[in-house]
Coordinates of N, CA, C and O in Angstrom, one line a residue:
M1 N 112.1 14.8 -62.9 CA 111.9 15.3 -61.5 C 110.9 14.5 -60.8 O 110.9 14.4 -59.6
A2 N 109.9 13.9 -61.5 CA 108.9 13.1 -60.9 C 109.5 11.9 -60.3 O 109.1 11.4 -59.2
K3 N 110.5 11.3 -61.0 CA 111.2 10.1 -60.5 C 112.0 10.4 -59.2 O 112.1 9.6 -58.3
S4 N 112.5 11.6 -59.0 CA 113.2 12.0 -57.8 C 112.3 12.3 -56.6 O 112.8 12.5 -55.5
G5 N 111.0 12.5 -56.9 CA 110.1 12.7 -55.8 C 109.8 14.2 -55.6 O 109.0 14.6 -54.7
E6 N 110.4 15.1 -56.4 CA 110.1 16.5 -56.3 C 108.7 16.8 -56.7 O 108.1 17.8 -56.2
Y7 N 108.2 16.1 -57.7 CA 106.9 16.3 -58.3 C 106.2 15.0 -58.3 O 106.9 13.9 -58.4
F8 N 104.9 14.9 -58.2 CA 104.2 13.7 -58.4 C 103.1 13.9 -59.4 O 102.5 15.0 -59.5
S9 N 102.8 12.9 -60.2 CA 101.8 13.0 -61.3 C 100.4 13.0 -60.7 O 100.0 12.2 -59.9
I10 N 99.6 13.9 -61.3 CA 98.1 13.9 -61.0 C 97.4 13.1 -62.1 O 96.7 12.2 -61.9
T11 N 97.6 13.6 -63.3 CA 97.1 13.0 -64.5 C 98.1 13.2 -65.6 O 99.1 13.9 -65.3
K12 N 97.9 12.7 -66.7 CA 98.9 12.8 -67.8 C 99.2 14.3 -68.1 O 98.3 15.1 -68.4
G13 N 100.4 14.7 -67.9 CA 100.8 16.1 -68.1 C 100.6 17.1 -67.0 O 100.9 18.3 -67.1
I14 N 100.0 16.6 -65.9 CA 99.7 17.5 -64.7 C 100.5 17.0 -63.5 O 100.3 15.8 -63.1
Y15 N 101.3 17.8 -62.9 CA 102.1 17.4 -61.8 C 101.9 18.4 -60.6 O 101.5 19.6 -60.8
E16 N 102.1 18.0 -59.4 CA 102.0 18.8 -58.2 C 103.2 18.6 -57.4 O 103.8 17.5 -57.4
T17 N 103.6 19.6 -56.6 CA 104.8 19.5 -55.7 C 104.3 19.3 -54.3 O 105.1 18.8 -53.5
D18 N 103.1 19.6 -53.9 CA 102.7 19.5 -52.6 C 101.6 18.4 -52.4 O 100.5 18.5 -52.9
R19 N 101.9 17.3 -51.7 CA 100.9 16.2 -51.6 C 99.7 16.6 -50.7 O 98.8 15.9 -50.6
Y20 N 99.8 17.8 -50.0 CA 98.7 18.2 -49.2 C 97.8 19.3 -49.8 O 97.0 19.9 -49.2
T21 N 98.0 19.5 -51.1 CA 97.2 20.4 -51.9 C 95.7 20.0 -51.8 O 95.4 18.8 -51.9
Q22 N 94.8 20.9 -51.5 CA 93.4 20.6 -51.5 C 92.9 20.2 -52.9 O 93.2 20.9 -53.8
A23 N 92.3 19.0 -52.9 CA 91.9 18.4 -54.2 C 91.1 19.3 -55.1 O 91.3 19.4 -56.3
H24 N 90.2 20.1 -54.5 CA 89.3 20.9 -55.3 C 90.0 22.0 -56.0 O 89.5 22.5 -57.1
L25 N 91.2 22.4 -55.6 CA 92.0 23.4 -56.3 C 92.5 22.9 -57.6 O 92.9 23.7 -58.5
L26 N 92.5 21.6 -57.8 CA 93.1 21.1 -59.1 C 92.0 20.6 -60.0 O 92.3 20.3 -61.2
A27 N 90.8 20.6 -59.6 CA 89.7 20.0 -60.4 C 89.6 20.7 -61.8 O 89.4 20.0 -62.8
G28 N 89.7 22.0 -61.9 CA 89.6 22.7 -63.2 C 90.8 22.4 -64.1 O 90.7 22.5 -65.3
S29 N 91.9 22.1 -63.6 CA 93.1 21.8 -64.3 C 93.1 20.3 -64.9 O 93.6 20.1 -65.9
I30 N 92.5 19.4 -64.2 CA 92.4 18.0 -64.6 C 91.5 17.9 -65.8 O 91.9 17.1 -66.7
Y31 N 90.4 18.5 -65.8 CA 89.5 18.4 -67.0 C 88.6 19.6 -67.0 O 88.0 20.0 -66.0
G32 N 88.6 20.3 -68.1 CA 87.9 21.5 -68.2 C 87.5 21.9 -69.6 O 87.9 21.2 -70.6
P33 N 86.9 23.0 -69.7 CA 86.5 23.9 -68.6 C 85.4 23.2 -67.7 O 84.6 22.4 -68.2
S34 N 85.6 23.4 -66.4 CA 84.7 22.8 -65.5 C 84.5 23.7 -64.3 O 85.3 24.6 -64.1
C35 N 83.5 23.3 -63.5 CA 83.1 24.2 -62.3 C 82.8 23.2 -61.2 O 81.9 22.3 -61.4
I36 N 83.4 23.3 -60.1 CA 83.0 22.5 -58.9 C 81.6 22.7 -58.6 O 81.1 23.8 -58.5
S37 N 80.8 21.6 -58.4 CA 79.4 21.7 -58.2 C 78.8 20.5 -57.6 O 79.6 19.7 -57.0
F38 N 77.6 20.3 -57.7 CA 76.9 19.1 -57.2 C 77.2 18.9 -55.7 O 77.3 19.8 -54.9
E39 N 77.4 17.6 -55.3 CA 77.5 17.2 -53.9 C 78.7 17.9 -53.3 O 78.6 18.3 -52.1
Y40 N 79.8 18.0 -54.0 CA 81.0 18.5 -53.4 C 80.8 20.0 -52.9 O 81.2 20.3 -51.8
A41 N 80.3 20.8 -53.8 CA 80.1 22.2 -53.5 C 79.1 22.3 -52.3 O 79.3 23.1 -51.4
L42 N 78.0 21.5 -52.3 CA 77.1 21.6 -51.2 C 77.7 21.2 -49.9 O 77.5 21.9 -48.9
S43 N 78.5 20.2 -49.9 CA 79.2 19.8 -48.7 C 80.3 20.8 -48.2 O 80.4 21.2 -47.1
F44 N 81.1 21.3 -49.2 CA 82.1 22.3 -48.9 C 81.6 23.5 -48.2 O 82.2 24.1 -47.3
Y45 N 80.4 24.0 -48.6 CA 79.8 25.2 -48.0 C 78.8 24.9 -46.9 O 78.1 25.7 -46.5
G46 N 78.8 23.6 -46.4 CA 78.0 23.3 -45.3 C 76.5 23.2 -45.6 O 75.7 23.4 -44.6
M47 N 76.1 23.0 -46.8 CA 74.7 23.0 -47.1 C 74.0 21.7 -47.0 O 72.8 21.6 -47.1
I48 N 74.8 20.6 -46.9 CA 74.3 19.3 -46.6 C 75.2 18.7 -45.5 O 76.4 19.0 -45.3
P49 N 74.6 17.8 -44.7 CA 75.4 17.3 -43.5 C 76.4 16.2 -43.9 O 77.3 15.9 -43.1
E50 N 76.2 15.6 -45.1 CA 77.1 14.5 -45.5 C 78.5 14.9 -45.8 O 78.7 16.0 -46.4
A51 N 79.5 14.1 -45.6 CA 80.8 14.3 -46.0 C 80.9 13.8 -47.5 O 80.4 12.7 -47.8
V52 N 81.5 14.5 -48.3 CA 81.7 14.1 -49.7 C 83.2 14.0 -50.0 O 83.9 14.9 -49.8
Y53 N 83.6 12.8 -50.5 CA 85.0 12.6 -50.7 C 85.4 12.6 -52.2 O 86.6 12.6 -52.5
T54 N 84.5 12.7 -53.1 CA 84.7 12.8 -54.5 C 84.5 14.3 -54.9 O 83.5 14.8 -54.6
V55 N 85.4 14.9 -55.6 CA 85.3 16.2 -56.1 C 84.4 16.1 -57.4 O 84.8 15.6 -58.4
T56 N 83.2 16.7 -57.3 CA 82.3 16.6 -58.4 C 82.2 18.0 -59.1 O 82.2 19.0 -58.5
S57 N 82.3 17.9 -60.4 CA 82.3 19.2 -61.2 C 81.4 19.0 -62.4 O 81.1 18.0 -62.9
A58 N 80.9 20.2 -62.8 CA 80.1 20.3 -64.0 C 81.0 20.7 -65.2 O 81.8 21.6 -65.0
T59 N 80.7 20.1 -66.3 CA 81.4 20.5 -67.6 C 80.3 21.0 -68.5 O 79.1 20.8 -68.3
F60 N 80.7 21.8 -69.5 CA 79.8 22.4 -70.5 C 80.0 21.9 -71.9 O 81.1 22.0 -72.4
E61 N 79.0 21.3 -72.5 CA 79.0 20.9 -73.9 C 80.1 19.9 -74.2 O 80.6 19.9 -75.3
K62 N 80.4 19.0 -73.3 CA 81.3 17.9 -73.6 C 80.6 16.6 -73.9 O 81.1 15.7 -74.5
K63 N 79.3 16.5 -73.5 CA 78.4 15.4 -73.8 C 78.9 14.1 -73.3 O 78.6 13.1 -73.9
K64 N 79.6 14.0 -72.2 CA 80.1 12.8 -71.6 C 80.5 13.0 -70.2 O 80.7 14.1 -69.7
K65 N 80.5 11.9 -69.5 CA 81.0 11.9 -68.1 C 82.4 11.4 -68.0 O 82.8 10.6 -68.9
K66 N 83.2 11.9 -67.1 CA 84.6 11.5 -66.9 C 84.8 11.3 -65.4 O 84.2 11.9 -64.6
K67 N 85.8 10.3 -65.1 CA 86.2 10.1 -63.8 C 87.7 9.8 -63.8 O 88.2 9.1 -64.6
F68 N 88.3 10.5 -62.8 CA 89.8 10.4 -62.7 C 90.1 10.0 -61.2 O 89.6 10.6 -60.3
E69 N 90.8 8.9 -61.1 CA 91.3 8.5 -59.7 C 92.8 8.9 -59.7 O 93.6 8.6 -60.5
T70 N 93.1 9.8 -58.7 CA 94.4 10.4 -58.6 C 95.0 10.2 -57.2 O 94.3 9.7 -56.3
A71 N 96.2 10.6 -57.0 CA 96.9 10.5 -55.7 C 96.2 11.4 -54.7 O 96.3 11.2 -53.5
L72 N 95.5 12.5 -55.2 CA 94.8 13.4 -54.3 C 93.3 13.1 -54.1 O 92.7 13.8 -53.4
G73 N 92.8 12.1 -54.8 CA 91.4 11.8 -54.7 C 90.7 11.5 -56.0 O 91.4 11.4 -57.0
T74 N 89.4 11.3 -55.9 CA 88.6 11.0 -57.1 C 87.9 12.3 -57.6 O 87.4 13.0 -56.8
F75 N 87.9 12.4 -58.9 CA 87.3 13.6 -59.5 C 86.3 13.1 -60.5 O 86.7 12.2 -61.4
T76 N 85.1 13.6 -60.5 CA 84.1 13.2 -61.5 C 83.6 14.5 -62.1 O 83.5 15.5 -61.5
Y77 N 83.2 14.3 -63.4 CA 82.8 15.4 -64.2 C 81.5 15.0 -65.0 O 81.5 13.9 -65.6
R78 N 80.5 15.8 -64.9 CA 79.2 15.6 -65.6 C 78.9 16.7 -66.5 O 79.0 17.9 -66.0
D79 N 78.4 16.4 -67.6 CA 78.1 17.5 -68.6 C 76.7 18.0 -68.3 O 75.7 17.3 -68.0
V80 N 76.6 19.4 -68.3 CA 75.3 20.1 -68.1 C 75.3 21.2 -69.1 O 76.3 21.8 -69.5
L81 N 74.1 21.4 -69.6 CA 73.9 22.5 -70.6 C 74.2 23.8 -69.9 O 73.8 24.1 -68.8
Q82 N 75.0 24.6 -70.5 CA 75.5 25.9 -69.9 C 74.4 26.8 -69.5 O 74.4 27.5 -68.6
R83 N 73.3 26.8 -70.3 CA 72.2 27.7 -70.0 C 71.5 27.4 -68.7 O 70.8 28.3 -68.2
H84 N 71.7 26.3 -68.1 CA 71.1 25.9 -66.9 C 71.9 26.4 -65.7 O 71.5 26.2 -64.5
F85 N 73.0 27.0 -65.9 CA 73.8 27.4 -64.8 C 74.1 28.9 -64.7 O 74.2 29.6 -65.7
L86 N 74.2 29.4 -63.5 CA 74.6 30.7 -63.2 C 75.8 30.6 -62.4 O 75.9 29.9 -61.3
L87 N 76.9 31.2 -62.8 CA 78.2 31.1 -62.1 C 78.3 32.3 -61.1 O 78.1 33.4 -61.4
V88 N 78.7 31.9 -59.9 CA 78.8 32.9 -58.8 C 80.2 32.8 -58.3 O 80.7 31.8 -57.9
S89 N 80.9 34.0 -58.2 CA 82.2 34.0 -57.7 C 82.2 34.2 -56.2 O 81.5 35.1 -55.7
V90 N 82.9 33.4 -55.5 CA 82.9 33.5 -54.0 C 84.3 33.5 -53.5 O 85.1 32.7 -54.0
C91 N 84.7 34.5 -52.7 CA 86.0 34.6 -52.2 C 86.1 33.9 -50.8 O 85.3 34.3 -49.9
C92 N 86.9 32.9 -50.6 CA 86.9 32.1 -49.4 C 88.4 32.1 -48.9 O 89.2 31.4 -49.5
K93 N 88.7 32.7 -47.8 CA 90.0 32.6 -47.1 C 91.1 32.7 -48.2 O 91.9 31.9 -48.3
K94 N 91.1 33.8 -48.9 CA 92.2 34.2 -49.8 C 92.2 33.3 -51.1 O 93.1 33.3 -51.8
E95 N 91.1 32.5 -51.3 CA 91.0 31.7 -52.5 C 89.8 32.2 -53.3 O 88.8 32.5 -52.8
N96 N 90.0 32.2 -54.6 CA 88.9 32.5 -55.5 C 88.3 31.2 -56.0 O 89.0 30.4 -56.6
T97 N 87.1 30.9 -55.6 CA 86.5 29.6 -56.0 C 85.2 30.0 -56.7 O 84.6 31.0 -56.5
F98 N 84.7 29.1 -57.5 CA 83.5 29.3 -58.2 C 82.5 28.1 -57.9 O 83.0 27.0 -57.8
I99 N 81.3 28.4 -57.6 CA 80.3 27.4 -57.4 C 79.2 27.6 -58.5 O 78.9 28.7 -58.9
A100 N 78.6 26.5 -58.9 CA 77.5 26.6 -59.9 C 76.2 26.4 -59.2 O 76.0 25.5 -58.4
L101 N 75.3 27.3 -59.5 CA 73.9 27.2 -58.9 C 72.9 27.0 -60.0 O 73.0 27.7 -61.0
L102 N 72.0 26.1 -59.9 CA 70.9 26.0 -60.9 C 70.1 27.2 -60.9 O 69.8 27.8 -59.9
K103 N 69.7 27.6 -62.1 CA 68.8 28.8 -62.2 C 67.4 28.4 -61.7 O 67.0 27.3 -61.9

């Protein structure tokens, strides 16, 4: 089905049907467990004036950094000790999203 154009590949084993899907909605599926955080979260919620084009996420106990270049954008993952984070659930326009805040 990917060859026919119905689906397109995001990463190995992950496909999407809508080329206009917001990239941050796929971040946790690409590499996880992870939580959108750092620069992307700050920009998304208007807490910094800069535009951020890379979806940045925190991972827990993976002990390495990862970067994925996909058709929907660039995704980076940085390992952070879980005890340093407090997860806060935020409901935004019918979406459940999670942001990570430093304690």
